Short mmCIF file of C-alpha atoms in Angstrom, two decimals:
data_model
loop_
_atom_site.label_atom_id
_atom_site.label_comp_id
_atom_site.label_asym_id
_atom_site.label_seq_id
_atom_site.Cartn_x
_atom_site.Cartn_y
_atom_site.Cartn_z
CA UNK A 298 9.26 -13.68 -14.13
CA UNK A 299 9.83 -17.12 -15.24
CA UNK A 300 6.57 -19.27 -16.76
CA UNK A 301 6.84 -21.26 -13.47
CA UNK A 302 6.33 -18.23 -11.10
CA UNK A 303 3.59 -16.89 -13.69
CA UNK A 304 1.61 -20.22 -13.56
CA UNK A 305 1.94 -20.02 -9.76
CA UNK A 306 0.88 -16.15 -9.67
CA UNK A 307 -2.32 -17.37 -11.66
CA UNK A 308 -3.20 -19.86 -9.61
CA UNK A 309 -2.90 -17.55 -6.43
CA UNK A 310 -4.99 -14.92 -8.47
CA UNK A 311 -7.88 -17.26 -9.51
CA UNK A 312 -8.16 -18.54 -5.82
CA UNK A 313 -8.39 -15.05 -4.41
CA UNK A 314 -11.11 -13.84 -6.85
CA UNK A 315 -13.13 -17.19 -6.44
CA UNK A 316 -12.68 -16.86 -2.48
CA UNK A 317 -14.00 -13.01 -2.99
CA UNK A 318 -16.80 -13.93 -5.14
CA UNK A 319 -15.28 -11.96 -7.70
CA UNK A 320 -16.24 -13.89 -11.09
CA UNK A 321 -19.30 -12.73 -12.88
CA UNK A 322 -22.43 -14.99 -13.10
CA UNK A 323 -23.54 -15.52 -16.93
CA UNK A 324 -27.16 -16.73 -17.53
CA UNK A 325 -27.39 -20.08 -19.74
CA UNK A 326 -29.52 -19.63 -22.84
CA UNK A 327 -32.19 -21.24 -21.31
CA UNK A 328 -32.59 -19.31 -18.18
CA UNK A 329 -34.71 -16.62 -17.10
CA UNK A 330 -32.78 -12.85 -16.50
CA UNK A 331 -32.88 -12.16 -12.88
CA UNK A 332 -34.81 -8.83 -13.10
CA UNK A 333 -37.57 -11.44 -15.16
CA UNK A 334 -38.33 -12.84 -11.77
CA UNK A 335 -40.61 -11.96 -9.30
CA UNK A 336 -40.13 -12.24 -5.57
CA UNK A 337 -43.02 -11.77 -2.82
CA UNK A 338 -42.09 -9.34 0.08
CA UNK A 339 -43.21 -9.84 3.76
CA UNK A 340 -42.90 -7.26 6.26
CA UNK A 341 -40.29 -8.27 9.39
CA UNK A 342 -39.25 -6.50 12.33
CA UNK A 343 -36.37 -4.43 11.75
CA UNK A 344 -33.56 -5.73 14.59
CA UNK A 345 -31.17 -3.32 15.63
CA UNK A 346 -27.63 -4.75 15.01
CA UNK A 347 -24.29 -3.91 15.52
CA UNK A 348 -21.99 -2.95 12.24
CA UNK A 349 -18.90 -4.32 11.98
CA UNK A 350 -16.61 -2.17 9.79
CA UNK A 351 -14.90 -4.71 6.95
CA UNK A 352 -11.12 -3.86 7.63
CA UNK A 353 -9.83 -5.17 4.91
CA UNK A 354 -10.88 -3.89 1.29
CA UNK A 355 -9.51 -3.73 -2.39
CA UNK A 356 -11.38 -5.87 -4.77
CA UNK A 357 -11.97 -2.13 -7.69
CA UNK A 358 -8.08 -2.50 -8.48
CA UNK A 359 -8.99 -5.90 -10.15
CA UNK A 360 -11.19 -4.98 -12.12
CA UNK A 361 -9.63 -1.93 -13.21
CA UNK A 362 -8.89 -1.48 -16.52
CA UNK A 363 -7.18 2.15 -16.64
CA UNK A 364 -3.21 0.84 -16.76
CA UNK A 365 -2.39 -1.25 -19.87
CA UNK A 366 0.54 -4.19 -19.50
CA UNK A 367 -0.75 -5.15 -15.52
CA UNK A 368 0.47 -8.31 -14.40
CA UNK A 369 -1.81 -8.57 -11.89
CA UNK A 370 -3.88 -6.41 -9.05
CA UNK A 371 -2.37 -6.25 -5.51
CA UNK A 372 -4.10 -8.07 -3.07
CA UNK A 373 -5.91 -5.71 -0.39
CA UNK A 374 -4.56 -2.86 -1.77
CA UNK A 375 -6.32 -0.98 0.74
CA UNK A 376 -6.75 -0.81 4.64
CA UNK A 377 -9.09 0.91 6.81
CA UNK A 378 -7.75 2.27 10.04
CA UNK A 379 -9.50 4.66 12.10
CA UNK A 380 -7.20 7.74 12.00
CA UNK A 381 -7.73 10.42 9.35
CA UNK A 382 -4.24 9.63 7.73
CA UNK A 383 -3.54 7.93 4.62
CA UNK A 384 0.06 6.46 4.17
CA UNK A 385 0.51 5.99 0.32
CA UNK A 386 2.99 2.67 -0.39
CA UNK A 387 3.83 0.50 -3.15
CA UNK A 388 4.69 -3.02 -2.29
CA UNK A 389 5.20 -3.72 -5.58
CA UNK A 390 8.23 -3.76 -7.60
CA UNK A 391 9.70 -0.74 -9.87
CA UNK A 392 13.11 -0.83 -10.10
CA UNK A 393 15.24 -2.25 -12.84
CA UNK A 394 16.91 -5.39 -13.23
CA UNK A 395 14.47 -6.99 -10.43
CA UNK A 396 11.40 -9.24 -10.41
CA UNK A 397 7.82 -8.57 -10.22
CA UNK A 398 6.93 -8.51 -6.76
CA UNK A 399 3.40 -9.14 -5.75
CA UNK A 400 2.31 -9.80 -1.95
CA UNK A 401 1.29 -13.98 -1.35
CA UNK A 402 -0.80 -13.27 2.16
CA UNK A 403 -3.74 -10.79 2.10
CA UNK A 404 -3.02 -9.99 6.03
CA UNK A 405 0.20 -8.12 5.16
CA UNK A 406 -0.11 -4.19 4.55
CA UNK A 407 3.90 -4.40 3.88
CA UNK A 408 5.87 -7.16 1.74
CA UNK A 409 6.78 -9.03 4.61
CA UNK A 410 6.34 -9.45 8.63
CA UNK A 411 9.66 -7.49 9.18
CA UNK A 412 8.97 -4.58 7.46
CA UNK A 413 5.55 -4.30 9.24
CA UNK A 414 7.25 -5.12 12.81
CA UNK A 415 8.97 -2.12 12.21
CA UNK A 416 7.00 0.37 10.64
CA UNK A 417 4.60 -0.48 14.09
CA UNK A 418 7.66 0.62 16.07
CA UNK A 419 7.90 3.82 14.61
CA UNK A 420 4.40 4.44 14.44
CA UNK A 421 4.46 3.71 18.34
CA UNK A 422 7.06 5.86 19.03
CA UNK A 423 6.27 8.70 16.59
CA UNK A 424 2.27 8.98 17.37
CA UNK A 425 1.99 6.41 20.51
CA UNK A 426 -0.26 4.28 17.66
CA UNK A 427 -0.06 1.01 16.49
CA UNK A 428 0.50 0.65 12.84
CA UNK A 429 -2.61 0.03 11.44
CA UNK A 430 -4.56 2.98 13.31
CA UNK A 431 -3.38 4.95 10.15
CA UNK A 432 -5.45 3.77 6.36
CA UNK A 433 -2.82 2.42 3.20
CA UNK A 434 -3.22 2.54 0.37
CA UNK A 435 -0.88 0.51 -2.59
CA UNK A 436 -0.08 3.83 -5.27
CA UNK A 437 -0.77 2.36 -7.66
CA UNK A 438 -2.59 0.05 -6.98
CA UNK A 439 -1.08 -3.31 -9.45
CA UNK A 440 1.80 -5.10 -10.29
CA UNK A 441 3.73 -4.38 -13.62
CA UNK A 442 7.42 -5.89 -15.31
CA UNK A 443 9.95 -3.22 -14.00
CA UNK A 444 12.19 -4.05 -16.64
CA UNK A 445 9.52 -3.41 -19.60
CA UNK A 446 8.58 0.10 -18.11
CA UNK A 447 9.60 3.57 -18.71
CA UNK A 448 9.26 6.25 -16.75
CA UNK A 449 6.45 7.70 -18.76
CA UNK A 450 4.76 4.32 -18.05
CA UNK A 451 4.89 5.05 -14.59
CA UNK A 452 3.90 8.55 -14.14
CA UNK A 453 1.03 7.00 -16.12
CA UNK A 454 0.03 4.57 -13.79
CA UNK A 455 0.36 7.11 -10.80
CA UNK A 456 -2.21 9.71 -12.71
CA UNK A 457 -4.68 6.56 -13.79
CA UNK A 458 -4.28 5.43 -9.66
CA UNK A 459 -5.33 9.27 -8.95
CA UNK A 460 -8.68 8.11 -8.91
CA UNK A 461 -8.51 5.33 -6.61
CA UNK A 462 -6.98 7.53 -4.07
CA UNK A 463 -9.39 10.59 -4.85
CA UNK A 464 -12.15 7.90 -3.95
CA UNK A 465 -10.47 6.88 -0.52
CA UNK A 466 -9.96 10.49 0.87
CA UNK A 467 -13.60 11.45 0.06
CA UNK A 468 -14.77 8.54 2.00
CA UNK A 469 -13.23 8.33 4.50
CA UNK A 470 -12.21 12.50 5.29
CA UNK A 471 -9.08 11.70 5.47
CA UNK A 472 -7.10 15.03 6.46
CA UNK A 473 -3.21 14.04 5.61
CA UNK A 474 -1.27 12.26 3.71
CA UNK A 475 1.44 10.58 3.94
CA UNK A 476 4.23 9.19 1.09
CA UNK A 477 6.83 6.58 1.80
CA UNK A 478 9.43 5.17 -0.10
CA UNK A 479 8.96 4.60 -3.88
CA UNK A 480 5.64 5.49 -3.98
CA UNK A 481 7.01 9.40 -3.31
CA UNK A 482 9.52 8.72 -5.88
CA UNK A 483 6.67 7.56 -8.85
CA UNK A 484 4.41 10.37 -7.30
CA UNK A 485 6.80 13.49 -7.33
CA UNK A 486 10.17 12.56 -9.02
CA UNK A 487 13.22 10.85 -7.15
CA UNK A 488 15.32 14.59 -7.02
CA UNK A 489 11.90 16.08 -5.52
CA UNK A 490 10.90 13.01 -3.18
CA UNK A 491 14.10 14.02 -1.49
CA UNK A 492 14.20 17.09 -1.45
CA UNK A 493 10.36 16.87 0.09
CA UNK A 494 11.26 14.01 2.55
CA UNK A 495 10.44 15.15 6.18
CA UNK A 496 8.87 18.82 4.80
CA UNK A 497 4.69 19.18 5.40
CA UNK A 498 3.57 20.65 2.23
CA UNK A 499 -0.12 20.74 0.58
CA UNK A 500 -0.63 17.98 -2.06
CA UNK A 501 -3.68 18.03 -4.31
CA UNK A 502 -6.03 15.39 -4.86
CA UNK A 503 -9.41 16.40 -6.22
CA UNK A 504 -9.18 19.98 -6.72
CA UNK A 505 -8.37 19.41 -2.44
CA UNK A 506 -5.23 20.27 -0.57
CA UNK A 507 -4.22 17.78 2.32
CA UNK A 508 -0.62 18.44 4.29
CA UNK A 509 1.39 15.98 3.30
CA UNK A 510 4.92 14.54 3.82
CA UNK A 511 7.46 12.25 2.32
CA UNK A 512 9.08 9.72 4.31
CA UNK A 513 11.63 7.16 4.17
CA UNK A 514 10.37 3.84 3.75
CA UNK A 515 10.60 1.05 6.42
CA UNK A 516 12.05 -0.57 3.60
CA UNK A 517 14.99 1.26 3.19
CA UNK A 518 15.72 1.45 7.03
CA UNK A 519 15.44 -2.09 7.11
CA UNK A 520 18.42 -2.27 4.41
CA UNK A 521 20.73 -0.32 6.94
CA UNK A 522 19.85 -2.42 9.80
CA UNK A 523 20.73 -5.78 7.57
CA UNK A 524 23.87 -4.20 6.53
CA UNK A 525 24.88 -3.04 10.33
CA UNK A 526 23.93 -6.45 11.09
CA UNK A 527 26.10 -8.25 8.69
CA UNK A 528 29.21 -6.71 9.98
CA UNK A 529 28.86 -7.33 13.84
CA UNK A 530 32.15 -9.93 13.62
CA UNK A 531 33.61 -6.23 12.62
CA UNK A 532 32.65 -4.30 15.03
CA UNK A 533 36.32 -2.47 15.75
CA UNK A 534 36.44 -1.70 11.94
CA UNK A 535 35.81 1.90 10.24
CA UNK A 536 33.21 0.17 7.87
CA UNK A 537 30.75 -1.20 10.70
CA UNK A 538 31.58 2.08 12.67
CA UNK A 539 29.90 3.89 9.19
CA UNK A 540 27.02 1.56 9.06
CA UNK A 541 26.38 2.22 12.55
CA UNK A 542 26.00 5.72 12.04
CA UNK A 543 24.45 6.20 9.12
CA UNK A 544 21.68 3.83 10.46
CA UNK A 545 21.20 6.01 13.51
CA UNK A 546 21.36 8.89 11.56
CA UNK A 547 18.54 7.65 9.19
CA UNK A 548 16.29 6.28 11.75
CA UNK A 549 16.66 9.38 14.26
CA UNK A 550 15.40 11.75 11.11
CA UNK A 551 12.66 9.21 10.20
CA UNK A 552 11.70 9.32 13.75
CA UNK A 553 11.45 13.01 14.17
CA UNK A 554 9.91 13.65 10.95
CA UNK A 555 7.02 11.50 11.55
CA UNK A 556 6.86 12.78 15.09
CA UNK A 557 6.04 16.60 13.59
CA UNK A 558 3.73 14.69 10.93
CA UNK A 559 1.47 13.01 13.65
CA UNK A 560 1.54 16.33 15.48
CA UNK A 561 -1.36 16.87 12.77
CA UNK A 562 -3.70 14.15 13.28
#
């Protein structure tokens, strides 16, 4: 990241934590503490009101301390649905050789509109749902330098992000869980992410079990699409003819695997 996209990604941070209310208030030397003050009390008449669940969360991952070398906390790192199912995700970036990646709107669940146009497809296929029926959560939960990271670093950052996640399934009882993309691959291992991918096994979180699955990420089917896509002027050749079907291929297992997943909901 250059010291141009830095400055911006400072900017953007400092208005999203004043807009959240996030800075701490300091007393001036010449003020009174707040618990010094004393407030009169009047009795009302309570008024029955309707709660309005926020759905949007995630201010704890900023003010987490637990990972050292953090660029920066993800912006509503969390979402609330209203289905016991948590799908774990990382918007972030990890691999090598590639920029920090950190999301710019606080509506998106994904890193961009396409990726979240599709993942709703699936979901409405797979469980008749709409995308965000299911909770997310970012694991983990901030934005670090992929190319000044180990792999110790990471595993790391998944056990520190335990606890975030830990919190969110108490909460909320979730009852599954679900792993997509890299975010299985930080969790369990890239050799064991696919060798899990589309298998319901127990995961433990808390001293609990949940059934669990990994999945491939919309991310990844996206990339097949884009590369089918770029060879339409080709479509009598043996390469688009491969594209074609390893797309269909991917996308028909992604399908059925999340099928038997949502059979547990």
């Amino acid at each position: 990241m250059n010291s141009k996209e830095k400055f911006l990604e400072i900017l953007n941070n400092i208005s999203y934590i004043i807009k959240n209310n996030l800075i701490p208030i300091s007393n001036f030397s010449n003020e009174k503490k707040i618990d010094e003050y004393q407030f009169e009390t009047k009795e009302i008449k309570k008024v029955e009101e309707k709660i309005i669940r926020p759905i949007l969360t995630g201010d704890k991952n900023f003010s987490c301390k637990l990972c050292p070398n953090k660029l920066t906390a993800i912006k509503t790192f969390e979402y609330k649905g209203n289905l016991p199912v948590l799908i774990l995700h990382y918007s972030g970036e990890a691999r090598k050789n590639f920029s920090p990646f950190t999301k710019t709107k606080s509506n998106l669940i994904f890193k961009n509109e396409k990726l979240e146009d599709l993942f709703d497809r699936l979901c409405k296929k797979a469980a008749n749902k709409n995308m965000r029926d299911f909770y997310f959560q970012e694991f983990p939960a901030c934005s670090f330098s992929p190319n000044n990271s180990s792999d110790s670093d990471w595993t790391s950052r998944i056990n520190f992000c335990k606890s975030h996640v830990i919190e969110t399934l108490e909460l909320n009882q979730i009852k599954t869980i679900l792993f997509i993309g890299i975010t299985a691959v930080l969790f369990y291992g890239k050799e064991k992410a696919n060798e899990l991918t589309g298998k319901i096994i127990d995961v433990e979180f808390g001293g609990k079990k949940y059934p669990s699955m990994v999945l491939r990420s919309p991310e990844g089917i996206l990339s097949l699409e884009d590369k089918r896509k770029n060879l339409e002027n080709k479509k009598n050749s043996l390469e688009y003819e491969q594209a074609k079907k390893e797309e269909d291929k991917v996308k028909k297992e992604t399908l059925d695997n999340f099928t038997e997943f949502c059979k547990l909901i």
